[in-house]
């Protein structure tokens, strides 16, 4: 675990019998990360201050500012007293997409016809998932049994989400952690893109509920199967069905729920 991910803080431990004991407890760090693309301030993310380059790359993919075929870009990070500034330059042919997204983001507090445009931007059509997972139920149960062993930040603080790339055999290949579930998934997708890895018939395992944003990130990264520890929203399930993304939710060591037109072995 990176030292920047957690720092100790002293608490008084109070017991019912009136006892008081000073203890040190590691707390997950959370700082604002100001993301700039091509010199334009785009977003401020509240994130654990590790793997920032992976976070920004995965975030750009999720925002559709770049596509899966684009080369990974470098991210310059600058720590300040208030947080982290992360600067990246997108390819020249992505400038129009950047400016269009900036225009819609800037109008998010508007009303009238701008509100209609914002709704259209919020629920944009998704591409179909063409990749297929080779994982069976045994592989998913195998990954669930070992996920906690790959979460050092959460083990130390109890306050971090994990996003894992799992092979078709159920072996966990790569994990990213963050206090934000979206950030953790962005970091994982960014790390995979930076190293030229695809899902290779495996799946994503997330220690969170299944929101529609996480479904969209999975689809845009061509993840063939999304597994989450908690339940989905109805919108998440509908978006997954629209794109042909199989979902496994409420995944526990003794049972799980599958929503897919393709059965698991």
mmCIF file of C-alpha atoms in Angstrom:
data_model
loop_
_atom_site.group_PDB
_atom_site.id
_atom_site.type_symbol
_atom_site.label_atom_id
_atom_site.label_comp_id
_atom_site.label_asym_id
_atom_site.label_seq_id
_atom_site.Cartn_x
_atom_site.Cartn_y
_atom_site.Cartn_z
ATOM 1 C CA UNK A 1 0.000 0.000 0.000
ATOM 2 C CA UNK A 2 1.314 3.438 -0.956
ATOM 3 C CA UNK A 3 2.059 5.637 2.058
ATOM 4 C CA UNK A 4 0.073 8.427 0.395
ATOM 5 C CA UNK A 5 -3.081 6.331 0.436
ATOM 6 C CA UNK A 6 -3.573 6.276 4.204
ATOM 7 C CA UNK A 7 -2.365 8.192 7.229
ATOM 8 C CA UNK A 8 -2.973 7.485 10.922
ATOM 9 C CA UNK A 9 -5.091 9.619 13.210
ATOM 10 C CA UNK A 10 -5.471 9.265 16.977
ATOM 11 C CA UNK A 11 -8.902 8.500 18.433
ATOM 12 C CA UNK A 12 -10.233 7.857 21.922
ATOM 13 C CA UNK A 13 -11.757 4.382 22.134
ATOM 14 C CA UNK A 14 -14.705 4.497 24.520
ATOM 15 C CA UNK A 15 -16.165 1.379 26.120
ATOM 16 C CA UNK A 16 -19.516 0.903 27.932
ATOM 17 C CA UNK A 17 -17.759 0.413 31.284
ATOM 18 C CA UNK A 18 -16.390 3.976 31.141
ATOM 19 C CA UNK A 19 -12.945 3.037 29.864
ATOM 20 C CA UNK A 20 -11.024 5.289 27.507
ATOM 21 C CA UNK A 21 -8.017 4.254 25.460
ATOM 22 C CA UNK A 22 -6.079 6.233 22.871
ATOM 23 C CA UNK A 23 -5.644 4.318 19.634
ATOM 24 C CA UNK A 24 -4.208 5.120 16.211
ATOM 25 C CA UNK A 25 -6.432 4.336 13.252
ATOM 26 C CA UNK A 26 -5.328 4.505 9.606
ATOM 27 C CA UNK A 27 -7.687 6.632 7.508
ATOM 28 C CA UNK A 28 -7.921 6.537 3.732
ATOM 29 C CA UNK A 29 -6.731 9.827 2.241
ATOM 30 C CA UNK A 30 -9.038 11.815 -0.038
ATOM 31 C CA UNK A 31 -7.959 14.947 -1.896
ATOM 32 C CA UNK A 32 -9.343 17.056 -4.748
ATOM 33 C CA UNK A 33 -7.774 16.247 -8.112
ATOM 34 C CA UNK A 34 -8.261 19.037 -10.655
ATOM 35 C CA UNK A 35 -8.170 17.492 -14.146
ATOM 36 C CA UNK A 36 -7.111 19.647 -17.095
ATOM 37 C CA UNK A 37 -7.231 18.540 -20.726
ATOM 38 C CA UNK A 38 -5.428 20.656 -23.327
ATOM 39 C CA UNK A 39 -5.201 23.513 -20.850
ATOM 40 C CA UNK A 40 -8.943 23.472 -20.102
ATOM 41 C CA UNK A 41 -10.144 22.859 -16.556
ATOM 42 C CA UNK A 42 -12.477 19.893 -17.010
ATOM 43 C CA UNK A 43 -13.372 18.347 -13.637
ATOM 44 C CA UNK A 44 -12.426 18.082 -9.985
ATOM 45 C CA UNK A 45 -12.466 14.524 -8.658
ATOM 46 C CA UNK A 46 -12.305 13.603 -4.993
ATOM 47 C CA UNK A 47 -9.857 10.713 -4.993
ATOM 48 C CA UNK A 48 -7.209 8.770 -3.143
ATOM 49 C CA UNK A 49 -3.894 10.397 -4.204
ATOM 50 C CA UNK A 50 -2.342 7.322 -5.842
ATOM 51 C CA UNK A 51 -2.224 6.102 -9.464
ATOM 52 C CA UNK A 52 -3.352 9.529 -10.676
ATOM 53 C CA UNK A 53 -2.139 8.892 -14.232
ATOM 54 C CA UNK A 54 -4.285 5.761 -14.436
ATOM 55 C CA UNK A 55 -7.236 7.666 -12.967
ATOM 56 C CA UNK A 56 -7.076 10.458 -15.558
ATOM 57 C CA UNK A 57 -6.623 8.045 -18.478
ATOM 58 C CA UNK A 58 -9.529 5.878 -17.387
ATOM 59 C CA UNK A 59 -11.654 8.960 -16.709
ATOM 60 C CA UNK A 60 -10.986 10.257 -20.244
ATOM 61 C CA UNK A 61 -12.073 6.920 -21.688
ATOM 62 C CA UNK A 62 -15.241 6.951 -19.587
ATOM 63 C CA UNK A 63 -16.006 10.512 -20.698
ATOM 64 C CA UNK A 64 -15.502 9.443 -24.361
ATOM 65 C CA UNK A 65 -12.845 12.087 -24.814
ATOM 66 C CA UNK A 66 -10.653 9.340 -26.272
ATOM 67 C CA UNK A 67 -11.434 5.892 -27.611
ATOM 68 C CA UNK A 68 -10.036 2.425 -26.928
ATOM 69 C CA UNK A 69 -7.875 2.691 -30.063
ATOM 70 C CA UNK A 70 -6.117 5.898 -28.988
ATOM 71 C CA UNK A 71 -2.619 5.687 -27.593
ATOM 72 C CA UNK A 72 -2.284 6.266 -23.832
ATOM 73 C CA UNK A 73 -1.220 9.780 -22.916
ATOM 74 C CA UNK A 74 1.111 11.069 -20.221
ATOM 75 C CA UNK A 75 -0.258 12.909 -17.214
ATOM 76 C CA UNK A 76 1.691 15.626 -15.415
ATOM 77 C CA UNK A 77 0.763 15.929 -11.750
ATOM 78 C CA UNK A 78 1.480 18.861 -9.476
ATOM 79 C CA UNK A 79 0.810 18.691 -5.749
ATOM 80 C CA UNK A 80 -0.358 21.871 -4.078
ATOM 81 C CA UNK A 81 -1.494 22.743 -0.596
ATOM 82 C CA UNK A 82 -5.092 22.310 -1.722
ATOM 83 C CA UNK A 83 -4.779 19.072 -3.686
ATOM 84 C CA UNK A 84 -3.410 17.771 -6.988
ATOM 85 C CA UNK A 85 -3.500 19.319 -10.455
ATOM 86 C CA UNK A 86 -3.387 16.682 -13.210
ATOM 87 C CA UNK A 87 -2.692 17.925 -16.745
ATOM 88 C CA UNK A 88 -2.934 15.911 -19.944
ATOM 89 C CA UNK A 89 -2.949 16.638 -23.676
ATOM 90 C CA UNK A 90 -5.473 14.830 -25.840
ATOM 91 C CA UNK A 91 -4.801 14.001 -29.503
ATOM 92 C CA UNK A 92 -5.500 16.857 -31.911
ATOM 93 C CA UNK A 93 -8.389 15.004 -33.537
ATOM 94 C CA UNK A 94 -10.139 14.790 -30.156
ATOM 95 C CA UNK A 95 -10.305 18.561 -29.642
ATOM 96 C CA UNK A 96 -13.854 18.890 -30.966
ATOM 97 C CA UNK A 97 -15.107 16.153 -28.634
ATOM 98 C CA UNK A 98 -13.406 17.883 -25.702
ATOM 99 C CA UNK A 99 -14.917 21.281 -26.489
ATOM 100 C CA UNK A 100 -18.378 19.767 -26.966
ATOM 101 C CA UNK A 101 -18.234 17.993 -23.587
ATOM 102 C CA UNK A 102 -16.936 21.159 -21.899
ATOM 103 C CA UNK A 103 -19.883 23.104 -23.351
ATOM 104 C CA UNK A 104 -22.400 20.626 -21.960
ATOM 105 C CA UNK A 105 -20.691 20.400 -18.587
ATOM 106 C CA UNK A 106 -20.696 24.189 -18.304
ATOM 107 C CA UNK A 107 -24.455 24.268 -18.894
ATOM 108 C CA UNK A 108 -25.330 21.686 -16.253
ATOM 109 C CA UNK A 109 -26.907 24.347 -14.021
ATOM 110 C CA UNK A 110 -28.923 25.838 -16.868
ATOM 111 C CA UNK A 111 -32.654 25.420 -17.462
ATOM 112 C CA UNK A 112 -35.037 25.250 -20.396
ATOM 113 C CA UNK A 113 -33.752 23.773 -23.628
ATOM 114 C CA UNK A 114 -30.240 23.370 -22.180
ATOM 115 C CA UNK A 115 -31.738 20.974 -19.654
ATOM 116 C CA UNK A 116 -33.043 18.814 -22.505
ATOM 117 C CA UNK A 117 -29.551 18.721 -24.006
ATOM 118 C CA UNK A 118 -28.057 17.778 -20.657
ATOM 119 C CA UNK A 119 -30.434 14.820 -20.310
ATOM 120 C CA UNK A 120 -29.458 13.644 -23.775
ATOM 121 C CA UNK A 121 -25.807 13.928 -22.835
ATOM 122 C CA UNK A 122 -26.342 12.088 -19.551
ATOM 123 C CA UNK A 123 -27.947 9.027 -21.168
ATOM 124 C CA UNK A 124 -26.014 8.696 -24.417
ATOM 125 C CA UNK A 125 -26.290 5.564 -26.593
ATOM 126 C CA UNK A 126 -23.797 2.846 -25.736
ATOM 127 C CA UNK A 127 -21.859 0.712 -28.206
ATOM 128 C CA UNK A 128 -22.532 -3.030 -28.124
ATOM 129 C CA UNK A 129 -20.218 -5.224 -26.082
ATOM 130 C CA UNK A 130 -18.700 -7.614 -28.601
ATOM 131 C CA UNK A 131 -16.178 -9.257 -26.281
ATOM 132 C CA UNK A 132 -17.185 -12.450 -24.511
ATOM 133 C CA UNK A 133 -16.089 -13.717 -21.126
ATOM 134 C CA UNK A 134 -14.939 -17.310 -20.756
ATOM 135 C CA UNK A 135 -15.360 -17.240 -16.970
ATOM 136 C CA UNK A 136 -17.782 -19.674 -15.382
ATOM 137 C CA UNK A 137 -19.421 -19.426 -11.982
ATOM 138 C CA UNK A 138 -16.554 -21.311 -10.349
ATOM 139 C CA UNK A 139 -14.137 -18.617 -11.557
ATOM 140 C CA UNK A 140 -16.301 -15.861 -10.067
ATOM 141 C CA UNK A 141 -16.568 -17.634 -6.722
ATOM 142 C CA UNK A 142 -12.791 -18.154 -6.780
ATOM 143 C CA UNK A 143 -12.200 -14.424 -7.281
ATOM 144 C CA UNK A 144 -14.675 -13.481 -4.553
ATOM 145 C CA UNK A 145 -12.797 -15.693 -2.103
ATOM 146 C CA UNK A 146 -9.517 -13.839 -2.679
ATOM 147 C CA UNK A 147 -10.577 -10.230 -3.375
ATOM 148 C CA UNK A 148 -10.005 -8.999 0.172
ATOM 149 C CA UNK A 149 -6.394 -10.235 0.033
ATOM 150 C CA UNK A 150 -5.806 -7.721 -2.787
ATOM 151 C CA UNK A 151 -7.200 -4.714 -0.888
ATOM 152 C CA UNK A 152 -4.406 -3.420 1.370
ATOM 153 C CA UNK A 153 -5.858 0.097 1.608
ATOM 154 C CA UNK A 154 -9.277 -1.195 2.616
ATOM 155 C CA UNK A 155 -7.709 -3.661 5.045
ATOM 156 C CA UNK A 156 -5.922 -0.774 6.750
ATOM 157 C CA UNK A 157 -8.776 1.740 6.703
ATOM 158 C CA UNK A 158 -12.088 0.014 5.968
ATOM 159 C CA UNK A 159 -12.917 2.940 3.669
ATOM 160 C CA UNK A 160 -11.780 2.059 0.148
ATOM 161 C CA UNK A 161 -13.385 0.436 -2.873
ATOM 162 C CA UNK A 162 -11.569 -1.977 -5.164
ATOM 163 C CA UNK A 163 -11.825 -2.645 -8.895
ATOM 164 C CA UNK A 164 -10.200 -5.851 -10.084
ATOM 165 C CA UNK A 165 -9.362 -7.330 -13.459
ATOM 166 C CA UNK A 166 -9.967 -11.060 -13.110
ATOM 167 C CA UNK A 167 -8.843 -13.682 -15.588
ATOM 168 C CA UNK A 168 -11.161 -16.292 -17.057
ATOM 169 C CA UNK A 169 -9.758 -18.751 -14.516
ATOM 170 C CA UNK A 170 -10.780 -16.573 -11.566
ATOM 171 C CA UNK A 171 -7.255 -15.374 -10.765
ATOM 172 C CA UNK A 172 -7.077 -11.678 -9.870
ATOM 173 C CA UNK A 173 -4.551 -10.054 -12.223
ATOM 174 C CA UNK A 174 -4.702 -6.373 -11.312
ATOM 175 C CA UNK A 175 -6.420 -4.245 -8.661
ATOM 176 C CA UNK A 176 -6.798 -0.541 -8.072
ATOM 177 C CA UNK A 177 -8.234 1.001 -4.872
ATOM 178 C CA UNK A 178 -9.766 4.379 -4.132
ATOM 179 C CA UNK A 179 -12.247 5.945 -1.729
ATOM 180 C CA UNK A 180 -14.511 6.443 -4.759
ATOM 181 C CA UNK A 181 -15.889 3.420 -6.584
ATOM 182 C CA UNK A 182 -15.860 5.289 -9.911
ATOM 183 C CA UNK A 183 -12.264 6.371 -9.341
ATOM 184 C CA UNK A 184 -11.178 2.817 -8.572
ATOM 185 C CA UNK A 185 -12.696 1.562 -11.832
ATOM 186 C CA UNK A 186 -11.214 4.460 -13.818
ATOM 187 C CA UNK A 187 -7.804 3.659 -12.334
ATOM 188 C CA UNK A 188 -8.116 0.002 -13.299
ATOM 189 C CA UNK A 189 -9.249 0.765 -16.859
ATOM 190 C CA UNK A 190 -6.508 3.362 -17.208
ATOM 191 C CA UNK A 191 -3.832 0.990 -15.921
ATOM 192 C CA UNK A 192 -4.955 -1.712 -18.365
ATOM 193 C CA UNK A 193 -4.975 0.741 -21.273
ATOM 194 C CA UNK A 194 -1.536 2.072 -20.366
ATOM 195 C CA UNK A 195 -0.058 -1.432 -20.362
ATOM 196 C CA UNK A 196 -1.888 -2.498 -23.523
ATOM 197 C CA UNK A 197 -4.003 -5.142 -21.772
ATOM 198 C CA UNK A 198 -7.541 -6.141 -22.695
ATOM 199 C CA UNK A 199 -9.984 -8.202 -20.662
ATOM 200 C CA UNK A 200 -8.751 -11.440 -22.282
ATOM 201 C CA UNK A 201 -11.965 -13.331 -21.664
ATOM 202 C CA UNK A 202 -12.069 -12.389 -17.994
ATOM 203 C CA UNK A 203 -14.215 -9.899 -16.119
ATOM 204 C CA UNK A 204 -14.322 -6.886 -13.811
ATOM 205 C CA UNK A 205 -15.029 -7.386 -10.110
ATOM 206 C CA UNK A 206 -16.080 -4.282 -8.166
ATOM 207 C CA UNK A 207 -16.532 -3.992 -4.401
ATOM 208 C CA UNK A 208 -19.525 -1.695 -4.768
ATOM 209 C CA UNK A 209 -23.092 -1.414 -5.932
ATOM 210 C CA UNK A 210 -23.733 -1.486 -9.667
ATOM 211 C CA UNK A 211 -24.574 2.061 -10.775
ATOM 212 C CA UNK A 212 -25.315 3.035 -14.351
ATOM 213 C CA UNK A 213 -22.041 5.004 -14.512
ATOM 214 C CA UNK A 214 -20.070 1.856 -13.716
ATOM 215 C CA UNK A 215 -22.005 -0.059 -16.360
ATOM 216 C CA UNK A 216 -21.120 2.628 -18.902
ATOM 217 C CA UNK A 217 -17.437 2.529 -17.960
ATOM 218 C CA UNK A 218 -17.472 -1.254 -18.352
ATOM 219 C CA UNK A 219 -19.168 -1.075 -21.759
ATOM 220 C CA UNK A 220 -16.858 1.642 -23.081
ATOM 221 C CA UNK A 221 -13.830 -0.435 -22.071
ATOM 222 C CA UNK A 222 -15.402 -3.489 -23.790
ATOM 223 C CA UNK A 223 -15.507 -5.401 -20.508
ATOM 224 C CA UNK A 224 -17.287 -8.702 -21.282
ATOM 225 C CA UNK A 225 -18.739 -9.311 -17.798
ATOM 226 C CA UNK A 226 -19.299 -7.032 -14.803
ATOM 227 C CA UNK A 227 -19.490 -8.485 -11.292
ATOM 228 C CA UNK A 228 -20.377 -6.315 -8.281
ATOM 229 C CA UNK A 229 -20.743 -7.115 -4.603
ATOM 230 C CA UNK A 230 -23.928 -5.090 -4.182
ATOM 231 C CA UNK A 231 -27.169 -4.622 -6.095
ATOM 232 C CA UNK A 232 -27.731 -2.704 -9.332
ATOM 233 C CA UNK A 233 -30.109 0.142 -9.933
ATOM 234 C CA UNK A 234 -32.868 -0.420 -12.493
ATOM 235 C CA UNK A 235 -31.163 2.051 -14.813
ATOM 236 C CA UNK A 236 -27.875 0.145 -14.522
ATOM 237 C CA UNK A 237 -29.615 -3.108 -15.427
ATOM 238 C CA UNK A 238 -31.384 -1.457 -18.380
ATOM 239 C CA UNK A 239 -28.168 0.111 -19.694
ATOM 240 C CA UNK A 240 -26.335 -3.205 -19.406
ATOM 241 C CA UNK A 241 -29.102 -4.988 -21.299
ATOM 242 C CA UNK A 242 -29.047 -2.292 -23.989
ATOM 243 C CA UNK A 243 -25.342 -2.876 -24.589
ATOM 244 C CA UNK A 244 -25.370 -6.646 -24.134
ATOM 245 C CA UNK A 245 -23.252 -6.549 -20.979
ATOM 246 C CA UNK A 246 -23.865 -9.548 -18.677
ATOM 247 C CA UNK A 247 -24.217 -8.580 -15.006
ATOM 248 C CA UNK A 248 -23.520 -10.616 -11.897
ATOM 249 C CA UNK A 249 -24.688 -8.721 -8.822
ATOM 250 C CA UNK A 250 -25.053 -9.271 -5.088
ATOM 251 C CA UNK A 251 -22.074 -11.545 -5.544
ATOM 252 C CA UNK A 252 -21.324 -13.368 -2.316
ATOM 253 C CA UNK A 253 -19.292 -16.450 -1.501
ATOM 254 C CA UNK A 254 -22.481 -18.537 -1.199
ATOM 255 C CA UNK A 255 -24.630 -17.147 -4.035
ATOM 256 C CA UNK A 256 -24.918 -14.510 -6.767
ATOM 257 C CA UNK A 257 -27.521 -13.101 -9.154
ATOM 258 C CA UNK A 258 -27.019 -13.240 -12.931
ATOM 259 C CA UNK A 259 -28.767 -11.022 -15.485
ATOM 260 C CA UNK A 260 -27.809 -12.072 -19.000
ATOM 261 C CA UNK A 261 -29.175 -13.783 -22.061
ATOM 262 C CA UNK A 262 -26.140 -16.082 -21.885
ATOM 263 C CA UNK A 263 -25.992 -18.550 -18.974
ATOM 264 C CA UNK A 264 -22.835 -19.082 -16.946
ATOM 265 C CA UNK A 265 -21.455 -22.584 -16.694
#
